PDB file of C-alpha atoms and ligand atoms in Angstrom:
ATOM      1  CA  UNK A   1      93.439 108.866 104.733  1.00 97.00           C
ATOM      2  CA  UNK A   2      91.084 110.419 102.210  1.00 98.00           C
ATOM      3  CA  UNK A   3      90.864 107.790  99.480  1.00 98.00           C
ATOM      4  CA  UNK A   4      90.459 108.778  95.845  1.00 98.00           C
ATOM      5  CA  UNK A   5      91.810 108.344  92.336  1.00 98.00           C
ATOM      6  CA  UNK A   6      93.350 110.060  89.333  1.00 98.00           C
ATOM      7  CA  UNK A   7      90.257 110.797  87.243  1.00 97.00           C
ATOM      8  CA  UNK A   8      90.237 111.517  83.518  1.00 96.00           C
ATOM      9  CA  UNK A   9      89.695 115.113  82.429  1.00 95.00           C
ATOM     10  CA  UNK A  10      88.636 114.103  78.918  1.00 93.00           C
ATOM     11  CA  UNK A  11      85.978 116.439  77.609  1.00 92.00           C
ATOM     12  CA  UNK A  12      87.125 119.195  79.990  1.00 93.00           C
ATOM     13  CA  UNK A  13      88.299 119.544  83.583  1.00 96.00           C
ATOM     14  CA  UNK A  14      84.718 120.126  84.746  1.00 94.00           C
ATOM     15  CA  UNK A  15      84.005 116.437  84.036  1.00 96.00           C
ATOM     16  CA  UNK A  16      86.373 115.054  86.669  1.00 97.00           C
ATOM     17  CA  UNK A  17      84.269 115.783  89.714  1.00 97.00           C
ATOM     18  CA  UNK A  18      81.237 113.864  88.448  1.00 96.00           C
ATOM     19  CA  UNK A  19      83.512 110.892  87.729  1.00 97.00           C
ATOM     20  CA  UNK A  20      85.055 111.182  91.200  1.00 98.00           C
ATOM     21  CA  UNK A  21      81.626 111.132  92.871  1.00 97.00           C
ATOM     22  CA  UNK A  22      80.607 108.065  90.819  1.00 97.00           C
ATOM     23  CA  UNK A  23      83.737 106.181  91.915  1.00 98.00           C
ATOM     24  CA  UNK A  24      83.158 107.050  95.574  1.00 98.00           C
ATOM     25  CA  UNK A  25      86.252 109.275  95.771  1.00 98.00           C
ATOM     26  CA  UNK A  26      86.996 111.230  98.938  1.00 98.00           C
ATOM     27  CA  UNK A  27      89.934 112.879  97.181  1.00 98.00           C
ATOM     28  CA  UNK A  28      90.830 113.435  93.550  1.00 98.00           C
ATOM     29  CA  UNK A  29      93.777 113.988  91.197  1.00 98.00           C
ATOM     30  CA  UNK A  30      93.635 115.362  87.660  1.00 98.00           C
ATOM     31  CA  UNK A  31      95.700 116.858  84.850  1.00 97.00           C
ATOM     32  CA  UNK A  32      94.904 120.544  84.344  1.00 97.00           C
ATOM     33  CA  UNK A  33      96.136 120.312  80.748  1.00 94.00           C
ATOM     34  CA  UNK A  34      97.265 117.574  78.356  1.00 89.00           C
ATOM     35  CA  UNK A  35     100.232 115.860  80.108  1.00 92.00           C
ATOM     36  CA  UNK A  36     102.226 115.125  76.933  1.00 91.00           C
ATOM     37  CA  UNK A  37     102.306 118.577  75.327  1.00 92.00           C
ATOM     38  CA  UNK A  38     104.170 121.767  76.129  1.00 93.00           C
ATOM     39  CA  UNK A  39     101.390 124.060  74.978  1.00 89.00           C
ATOM     40  CA  UNK A  40      97.651 123.915  75.521  1.00 86.00           C
ATOM     41  CA  UNK A  41      94.693 126.165  74.998  1.00 89.00           C
ATOM     42  CA  UNK A  42      93.458 128.102  77.997  1.00 93.00           C
ATOM     43  CA  UNK A  43      90.687 126.722  80.182  1.00 95.00           C
ATOM     44  CA  UNK A  44      87.350 128.018  78.964  1.00 95.00           C
ATOM     45  CA  UNK A  45      85.155 130.232  81.080  1.00 96.00           C
ATOM     46  CA  UNK A  46      82.498 127.492  81.241  1.00 95.00           C
ATOM     47  CA  UNK A  47      84.976 124.776  82.251  1.00 96.00           C
ATOM     48  CA  UNK A  48      86.183 126.919  85.131  1.00 97.00           C
ATOM     49  CA  UNK A  49      82.682 127.942  86.218  1.00 97.00           C
ATOM     50  CA  UNK A  50      81.386 124.340  86.229  1.00 97.00           C
ATOM     51  CA  UNK A  51      84.485 123.032  88.019  1.00 98.00           C
ATOM     52  CA  UNK A  52      84.168 125.672  90.729  1.00 98.00           C
ATOM     53  CA  UNK A  53      80.479 124.958  91.173  1.00 96.00           C
ATOM     54  CA  UNK A  54      80.988 121.195  91.723  1.00 95.00           C
ATOM     55  CA  UNK A  55      84.312 121.597  93.510  1.00 96.00           C
ATOM     56  CA  UNK A  56      82.550 123.315  96.365  1.00 94.00           C
ATOM     57  CA  UNK A  57      80.533 120.222  97.212  1.00 94.00           C
ATOM     58  CA  UNK A  58      83.545 117.914  96.724  1.00 97.00           C
ATOM     59  CA  UNK A  59      85.862 120.087  98.825  1.00 98.00           C
ATOM     60  CA  UNK A  60      88.726 121.939  97.139  1.00 98.00           C
ATOM     61  CA  UNK A  61      91.182 120.845  99.838  1.00 98.00           C
ATOM     62  CA  UNK A  62      90.675 117.248  98.629  1.00 98.00           C
ATOM     63  CA  UNK A  63      91.877 117.981  95.092  1.00 98.00           C
ATOM     64  CA  UNK A  64      95.406 117.742  93.678  1.00 98.00           C
ATOM     65  CA  UNK A  65      96.727 118.388  90.159  1.00 98.00           C
ATOM     66  CA  UNK A  66      99.465 116.285  88.520  1.00 98.00           C
ATOM     67  CA  UNK A  67     101.984 118.069  86.304  1.00 98.00           C
ATOM     68  CA  UNK A  68     102.734 117.338  82.646  1.00 96.00           C
ATOM     69  CA  UNK A  69     105.330 114.606  82.055  1.00 94.00           C
ATOM     70  CA  UNK A  70     107.587 116.789  79.894  1.00 96.00           C
ATOM     71  CA  UNK A  71     108.787 118.900  82.804  1.00 97.00           C
ATOM     72  CA  UNK A  72     112.425 118.333  83.772  1.00 97.00           C
ATOM     73  CA  UNK A  73     113.890 121.025  86.006  1.00 98.00           C
ATOM     74  CA  UNK A  74     117.115 118.987  86.356  1.00 98.00           C
ATOM     75  CA  UNK A  75     117.769 118.772  82.608  1.00 98.00           C
ATOM     76  CA  UNK A  76     121.273 119.620  81.354  1.00 98.00           C
ATOM     77  CA  UNK A  77     119.599 121.516  78.484  1.00 98.00           C
ATOM     78  CA  UNK A  78     118.911 125.200  79.128  1.00 98.00           C
ATOM     79  CA  UNK A  79     115.880 125.304  76.849  1.00 97.00           C
ATOM     80  CA  UNK A  80     114.228 122.296  78.556  1.00 98.00           C
ATOM     81  CA  UNK A  81     114.689 123.912  81.983  1.00 98.00           C
ATOM     82  CA  UNK A  82     113.317 127.226  80.667  1.00 98.00           C
ATOM     83  CA  UNK A  83     110.299 125.572  79.063  1.00 98.00           C
ATOM     84  CA  UNK A  84     109.724 123.569  82.254  1.00 98.00           C
ATOM     85  CA  UNK A  85     109.562 126.721  84.378  1.00 97.00           C
ATOM     86  CA  UNK A  86     107.113 128.357  81.938  1.00 96.00           C
ATOM     87  CA  UNK A  87     104.899 125.247  81.870  1.00 97.00           C
ATOM     88  CA  UNK A  88     104.917 124.920  85.657  1.00 97.00           C
ATOM     89  CA  UNK A  89     103.869 128.550  86.045  1.00 96.00           C
ATOM     90  CA  UNK A  90     101.054 127.966  83.551  1.00 96.00           C
ATOM     91  CA  UNK A  91      99.861 124.799  85.309  1.00 97.00           C
ATOM     92  CA  UNK A  92     100.083 126.433  88.742  1.00 97.00           C
ATOM     93  CA  UNK A  93      98.041 129.387  87.520  1.00 96.00           C
ATOM     94  CA  UNK A  94      95.422 126.891  86.261  1.00 97.00           C
ATOM     95  CA  UNK A  95      95.422 125.348  89.760  1.00 98.00           C
ATOM     96  CA  UNK A  96      94.799 128.780  91.282  1.00 98.00           C
ATOM     97  CA  UNK A  97      91.993 129.480  88.836  1.00 97.00           C
ATOM     98  CA  UNK A  98      90.368 126.159  89.813  1.00 98.00           C
ATOM     99  CA  UNK A  99      91.171 126.631  93.532  1.00 98.00           C
ATOM    100  CA  UNK A 100      93.277 123.436  93.577  1.00 98.00           C
ATOM    101  CA  UNK A 101      95.716 123.726  96.505  1.00 98.00           C
ATOM    102  CA  UNK A 102      98.337 121.094  95.504  1.00 98.00           C
ATOM    103  CA  UNK A 103     100.401 120.412  92.388  1.00 98.00           C
ATOM    104  CA  UNK A 104     102.497 117.194  92.127  1.00 98.00           C
ATOM    105  CA  UNK A 105     105.639 117.242  90.005  1.00 98.00           C
ATOM    106  CA  UNK A 106     108.403 114.691  89.316  1.00 97.00           C
ATOM    107  CA  UNK A 107     111.755 116.178  90.371  1.00 97.00           C
ATOM    108  CA  UNK A 108     113.425 115.298  87.034  1.00 97.00           C
ATOM    109  CA  UNK A 109     116.668 113.760  85.800  1.00 97.00           C
ATOM    110  CA  UNK A 110     120.101 115.370  85.263  1.00 97.00           C
ATOM    111  CA  UNK A 111     120.718 112.634  82.599  1.00 96.00           C
ATOM    112  CA  UNK A 112     124.533 112.217  82.735  1.00 96.00           C
ATOM    113  CA  UNK A 113     125.247 114.921  85.294  1.00 96.00           C
ATOM    114  CA  UNK A 114     125.542 114.308  89.041  1.00 96.00           C
ATOM    115  CA  UNK A 115     122.639 114.250  91.487  1.00 95.00           C
ATOM    116  CA  UNK A 116     124.158 117.249  93.246  1.00 96.00           C
ATOM    117  CA  UNK A 117     124.084 119.266  90.004  1.00 97.00           C
ATOM    118  CA  UNK A 118     120.547 118.101  89.272  1.00 97.00           C
ATOM    119  CA  UNK A 119     119.314 119.027  92.732  1.00 98.00           C
ATOM    120  CA  UNK A 120     120.868 122.492  92.389  1.00 98.00           C
ATOM    121  CA  UNK A 121     119.003 123.022  89.099  1.00 98.00           C
ATOM    122  CA  UNK A 122     115.705 121.848  90.601  1.00 98.00           C
ATOM    123  CA  UNK A 123     116.040 124.254  93.538  1.00 98.00           C
ATOM    124  CA  UNK A 124     116.837 127.100  91.140  1.00 98.00           C
ATOM    125  CA  UNK A 125     113.865 126.203  88.932  1.00 98.00           C
ATOM    126  CA  UNK A 126     111.419 126.076  91.853  1.00 98.00           C
ATOM    127  CA  UNK A 127     112.728 129.405  93.160  1.00 98.00           C
ATOM    128  CA  UNK A 128     112.164 130.900  89.719  1.00 97.00           C
ATOM    129  CA  UNK A 129     108.612 129.527  89.511  1.00 97.00           C
ATOM    130  CA  UNK A 130     107.735 131.020  92.900  1.00 97.00           C
ATOM    131  CA  UNK A 131     109.540 134.322  92.276  1.00 94.00           C
ATOM    132  CA  UNK A 132     106.082 135.285  91.035  1.00 78.00           C
ATOM    133  CA  UNK A 133     104.547 135.870  94.442  1.00 76.00           C
ATOM    134  CA  UNK A 134     101.038 135.649  93.097  1.00 90.00           C
ATOM    135  CA  UNK A 135     101.061 131.825  92.996  1.00 96.00           C
ATOM    136  CA  UNK A 136      98.953 130.231  95.692  1.00 97.00           C
ATOM    137  CA  UNK A 137      99.070 126.436  95.021  1.00 98.00           C
ATOM    138  CA  UNK A 138     101.838 124.443  96.726  1.00 98.00           C
ATOM    139  CA  UNK A 139     104.264 122.209  94.854  1.00 98.00           C
ATOM    140  CA  UNK A 140     104.615 118.576  95.978  1.00 98.00           C
ATOM    141  CA  UNK A 141     107.755 116.703  94.910  1.00 98.00           C
ATOM    142  CA  UNK A 142     106.976 113.094  94.027  1.00 98.00           C
ATOM    143  CA  UNK A 143     109.177 110.189  95.100  1.00 97.00           C
ATOM    144  CA  UNK A 144     110.372 108.196  92.073  1.00 96.00           C
ATOM    145  CA  UNK A 145     111.489 104.632  91.336  1.00 93.00           C
ATOM    146  CA  UNK A 146     114.982 105.951  90.589  1.00 91.00           C
ATOM    147  CA  UNK A 147     114.752 104.905  86.929  1.00 89.00           C
ATOM    148  CA  UNK A 148     117.214 106.433  84.422  1.00 85.00           C
ATOM    149  CA  UNK A 149     119.187 108.525  86.902  1.00 90.00           C
ATOM    150  CA  UNK A 150     115.987 110.249  88.044  1.00 95.00           C
ATOM    151  CA  UNK A 151     116.112 112.296  91.225  1.00 96.00           C
ATOM    152  CA  UNK A 152     113.711 111.313  94.006  1.00 95.00           C
ATOM    153  CA  UNK A 153     114.541 107.608  94.312  1.00 96.00           C
ATOM    154  CA  UNK A 154     116.097 108.443  97.682  1.00 96.00           C
ATOM    155  CA  UNK A 155     114.288 110.365 100.415  1.00 97.00           C
ATOM    156  CA  UNK A 156     117.473 112.417 100.950  1.00 97.00           C
ATOM    157  CA  UNK A 157     117.042 113.944  97.471  1.00 96.00           C
ATOM    158  CA  UNK A 158     113.574 115.238  98.266  1.00 97.00           C
ATOM    159  CA  UNK A 159     114.697 116.491 101.644  1.00 98.00           C
ATOM    160  CA  UNK A 160     117.641 118.388 100.174  1.00 98.00           C
ATOM    161  CA  UNK A 161     115.290 120.183  97.773  1.00 98.00           C
ATOM    162  CA  UNK A 162     112.752 120.943 100.530  1.00 98.00           C
ATOM    163  CA  UNK A 163     115.537 122.321 102.750  1.00 97.00           C
ATOM    164  CA  UNK A 164     117.073 124.559 100.087  1.00 98.00           C
ATOM    165  CA  UNK A 165     114.164 126.245  98.294  1.00 98.00           C
ATOM    166  CA  UNK A 166     113.422 129.841  99.292  1.00 97.00           C
ATOM    167  CA  UNK A 167     109.673 129.372  99.726  1.00 96.00           C
ATOM    168  CA  UNK A 168     109.613 126.548 102.310  1.00 94.00           C
ATOM    169  CA  UNK A 169     105.917 127.295 102.839  1.00 95.00           C
ATOM    170  CA  UNK A 170     105.196 126.296  99.218  1.00 97.00           C
ATOM    171  CA  UNK A 171     106.958 122.935  99.125  1.00 98.00           C
ATOM    172  CA  UNK A 172     105.665 119.512 100.133  1.00 98.00           C
ATOM    173  CA  UNK A 173     105.999 115.837  99.291  1.00 98.00           C
ATOM    174  CA  UNK A 174     103.978 113.188  97.450  1.00 98.00           C
ATOM    175  CA  UNK A 175     104.989 109.600  98.200  1.00 98.00           C
ATOM    176  CA  UNK A 176     104.209 106.863  95.692  1.00 97.00           C
ATOM    177  CA  UNK A 177     104.076 103.369  97.236  1.00 97.00           C
ATOM    178  CA  UNK A 178     104.968 101.613  93.952  1.00 96.00           C
ATOM    179  CA  UNK A 179     107.883 103.994  93.370  1.00 96.00           C
ATOM    180  CA  UNK A 180     109.408 103.786  96.843  1.00 97.00           C
ATOM    181  CA  UNK A 181     109.141  99.985  96.810  1.00 96.00           C
ATOM    182  CA  UNK A 182     110.766  99.757  93.371  1.00 95.00           C
ATOM    183  CA  UNK A 183     113.417 102.278  94.450  1.00 94.00           C
ATOM    184  CA  UNK A 184     114.555  99.834  97.135  1.00 94.00           C
ATOM    185  CA  UNK A 185     112.537 100.749 100.229  1.00 95.00           C
ATOM    186  CA  UNK A 186     110.965  97.322 100.805  1.00 96.00           C
ATOM    187  CA  UNK A 187     107.633  98.526 102.165  1.00 97.00           C
ATOM    188  CA  UNK A 188     106.248  94.971 102.466  1.00 96.00           C
ATOM    189  CA  UNK A 189     109.005  93.854 104.823  1.00 96.00           C
ATOM    190  CA  UNK A 190     109.775  97.156 106.541  1.00 97.00           C
ATOM    191  CA  UNK A 191     106.565  99.209 106.697  1.00 97.00           C
ATOM    192  CA  UNK A 192     107.124 100.564 110.221  1.00 97.00           C
ATOM    193  CA  UNK A 193     110.747 101.522 109.638  1.00 98.00           C
ATOM    194  CA  UNK A 194     110.134 103.235 106.290  1.00 98.00           C
ATOM    195  CA  UNK A 195     107.042 105.130 107.389  1.00 98.00           C
ATOM    196  CA  UNK A 196     108.807 106.263 110.582  1.00 98.00           C
ATOM    197  CA  UNK A 197     111.648 107.534 108.421  1.00 98.00           C
ATOM    198  CA  UNK A 198     109.426 109.531 106.037  1.00 98.00           C
ATOM    199  CA  UNK A 199     107.548 111.033 108.963  1.00 97.00           C
ATOM    200  CA  UNK A 200     110.771 112.046 110.632  1.00 98.00           C
ATOM    201  CA  UNK A 201     112.075 113.622 107.441  1.00 97.00           C
ATOM    202  CA  UNK A 202     108.918 115.268 106.119  1.00 98.00           C
ATOM    203  CA  UNK A 203     106.161 115.201 108.771  1.00 96.00           C
ATOM    204  CA  UNK A 204     103.163 117.208 107.627  1.00 96.00           C
ATOM    205  CA  UNK A 205     104.857 118.116 104.357  1.00 98.00           C
ATOM    206  CA  UNK A 206     103.439 114.770 103.150  1.00 98.00           C
ATOM    207  CA  UNK A 207     100.136 115.889 101.598  1.00 98.00           C
ATOM    208  CA  UNK A 208      99.520 113.164  99.004  1.00 98.00           C
ATOM    209  CA  UNK A 209     100.315 109.440  98.773  1.00 98.00           C
ATOM    210  CA  UNK A 210      99.911 107.615  95.468  1.00 98.00           C
ATOM    211  CA  UNK A 211      98.473 104.234  96.391  1.00 98.00           C
ATOM    212  CA  UNK A 212      99.739 101.818  93.754  1.00 97.00           C
ATOM    213  CA  UNK A 213     100.883  98.220  93.897  1.00 97.00           C
ATOM    214  CA  UNK A 214     104.017  97.306  91.900  1.00 95.00           C
ATOM    215  CA  UNK A 215     104.531  94.809  89.069  1.00 95.00           C
ATOM    216  CA  UNK A 216     108.216  94.517  89.982  1.00 93.00           C
ATOM    217  CA  UNK A 217     109.956  93.505  93.211  1.00 93.00           C
ATOM    218  CA  UNK A 218     111.588  95.924  95.660  1.00 94.00           C
ATOM    219  CA  UNK A 219     114.853  97.429  94.420  1.00 91.00           C
ATOM    220  CA  UNK A 220     114.293  96.841  90.690  1.00 92.00           C
ATOM    221  CA  UNK A 221     113.927 100.606  89.991  1.00 92.00           C
ATOM    222  CA  UNK A 222     111.179  99.912  87.468  1.00 91.00           C
ATOM    223  CA  UNK A 223     108.090 102.099  87.588  1.00 92.00           C
ATOM    224  CA  UNK A 224     105.204  99.778  86.660  1.00 94.00           C
ATOM    225  CA  UNK A 225     101.989 100.151  88.638  1.00 96.00           C
ATOM    226  CA  UNK A 226      99.800  97.133  89.461  1.00 96.00           C
ATOM    227  CA  UNK A 227      96.256  96.746  90.776  1.00 97.00           C
ATOM    228  CA  UNK A 228      95.892  96.953  94.572  1.00 97.00           C
ATOM    229  CA  UNK A 229      96.789  93.631  96.202  1.00 96.00           C
ATOM    230  CA  UNK A 230      97.843  92.031  92.900  1.00 97.00           C
ATOM    231  CA  UNK A 231     101.495  93.085  92.932  1.00 97.00           C
ATOM    232  CA  UNK A 232     104.658  92.680  94.963  1.00 97.00           C
ATOM    233  CA  UNK A 233     103.587  95.190  97.644  1.00 97.00           C
ATOM    234  CA  UNK A 234     100.566  93.157  98.698  1.00 94.00           C
ATOM    235  CA  UNK A 235      97.291  93.873 100.455  1.00 97.00           C
ATOM    236  CA  UNK A 236      98.563  93.896 104.070  1.00 96.00           C
ATOM    237  CA  UNK A 237     100.767  96.916 103.403  1.00 97.00           C
ATOM    238  CA  UNK A 238      97.738  98.810 102.115  1.00 97.00           C
ATOM    239  CA  UNK A 239      95.783  97.787 105.226  1.00 97.00           C
ATOM    240  CA  UNK A 240      98.522  99.337 107.386  1.00 97.00           C
ATOM    241  CA  UNK A 241      98.561 102.446 105.228  1.00 97.00           C
ATOM    242  CA  UNK A 242      94.820 103.224 105.182  1.00 97.00           C
ATOM    243  CA  UNK A 243      94.677 102.783 108.962  1.00 97.00           C
ATOM    244  CA  UNK A 244      97.816 104.802 109.716  1.00 97.00           C
ATOM    245  CA  UNK A 245      96.637 107.747 111.863  1.00 96.00           C
ATOM    246  CA  UNK A 246      99.625 109.850 110.801  1.00 96.00           C
ATOM    247  CA  UNK A 247      98.040 110.005 107.341  1.00 97.00           C
ATOM    248  CA  UNK A 248      94.548 110.923 108.538  1.00 96.00           C
ATOM    249  CA  UNK A 249      94.390 114.104 106.423  1.00 97.00           C
ATOM    250  CA  UNK A 250      96.550 112.886 103.530  1.00 98.00           C
ATOM    251  CA  UNK A 251      95.009 112.469 100.060  1.00 98.00           C
ATOM    252  CA  UNK A 252      95.487 108.815  99.035  1.00 98.00           C
ATOM    253  CA  UNK A 253      95.299 108.667  95.238  1.00 98.00           C
ATOM    254  CA  UNK A 254      94.998 105.412  93.258  1.00 98.00           C
ATOM    255  CA  UNK A 255      96.688 105.353  89.821  1.00 98.00           C
ATOM    256  CA  UNK A 256      96.468 101.638  89.065  1.00 97.00           C
ATOM    257  CA  UNK A 257      96.006 100.106  85.578  1.00 97.00           C
ATOM    258  CA  UNK A 258      92.234  99.555  85.746  1.00 97.00           C
ATOM    259  CA  UNK A 259      90.859  98.396  82.402  1.00 94.00           C
ATOM    260  CA  UNK A 260      87.908 100.729  82.039  1.00 92.00           C
ATOM    261  CA  UNK A 261      89.380 103.830  83.688  1.00 90.00           C
ATOM    262  CA  UNK A 262      86.958 103.505  86.608  1.00 96.00           C
ATOM    263  CA  UNK A 263      88.285 103.160  90.151  1.00 98.00           C
ATOM    264  CA  UNK A 264      85.215 102.216  92.190  1.00 98.00           C
ATOM    265  CA  UNK A 265      86.305  98.583  92.710  1.00 98.00           C
ATOM    266  CA  UNK A 266      89.825  99.629  93.766  1.00 98.00           C
ATOM    267  CA  UNK A 267      88.437 102.223  96.199  1.00 98.00           C
ATOM    268  CA  UNK A 268      85.852  99.799  97.609  1.00 98.00           C
ATOM    269  CA  UNK A 269      88.674  97.325  98.255  1.00 98.00           C
ATOM    270  CA  UNK A 270      90.799  99.942 100.041  1.00 98.00           C
ATOM    271  CA  UNK A 271      87.840 101.165 102.103  1.00 98.00           C
ATOM    272  CA  UNK A 272      87.104  97.563 103.153  1.00 97.00           C
ATOM    273  CA  UNK A 273      90.575  97.446 104.755  1.00 97.00           C
ATOM    274  CA  UNK A 274      89.702 100.229 107.197  1.00 96.00           C
ATOM    275  CA  UNK A 275      89.515  99.117 110.812  1.00 90.00           C
ATOM    276  CA  UNK A 276      85.975  98.377 111.840  1.00 73.00           C
ATOM    277  CA  UNK A 277      84.939  97.607 108.266  1.00 69.00           C
ATOM    278  CA  UNK A 278      84.194  93.939 107.653  1.00 54.00           C
ATOM    279  CA  UNK A 279      86.127  92.383 104.779  1.00 50.00           C
TER     280      UNK A 279
HETATM  281 ZN1   ZN B   1     103.549 111.030  89.181  1.00 66.98          ZN
END
């Protein structure tokens, strides 16, 4: 696994790569625009130029973007679905400009409608986004804790979407260890069984894993990240994960609540769990 973190893009996207190098990242996640707003100004010429210059030495294939939180392709509201498609196209075009190959998005929530209805809307939304054949970056659906009727708390949901979208070549999966544990897949007790299942369902569609411990026990459906080894998932699960050969090329991104926004200590801890590294 290529270990890295979600690094802050404050001051411009070109700043993330320096931060990633300082933290000892082998992979990197960032927001390509403010995550809590529908609209944002375009990336500046200088931001793009500096990002591309440093991205070459970091390796573009090790970089993933995370979508804005406002996106909800499963929404019962027409205008929210429309705005979501527009925003996704904008963020994906930013990814292409920055040569970022992957874009993680939360599947969304149908609120009071059924999962089946919600999944149908998500498939339609993704098909609409990729009806523009110019888009290069691939979309990764993130597993969720299943909070508030959200889609993605069950692996079947993600598989149904992957199976139904027109552009199968553009769809992949991002697993989040905190989310799957909270959603009821007890990764501490059943690592082998759960990881076998995701590999059977998704195989090499799994491009990113969010490496987060959980404040809440398995099955609580509460999405609260905890520092590595300090939560209910526990350090031994992370040892299994970083040494799992099936995830050799996967980007393992830490999004834990570090106090100063720096992830070096978390990444050093994870690297120390690698076989052959003394702890
Ligand atoms: Zn996420």
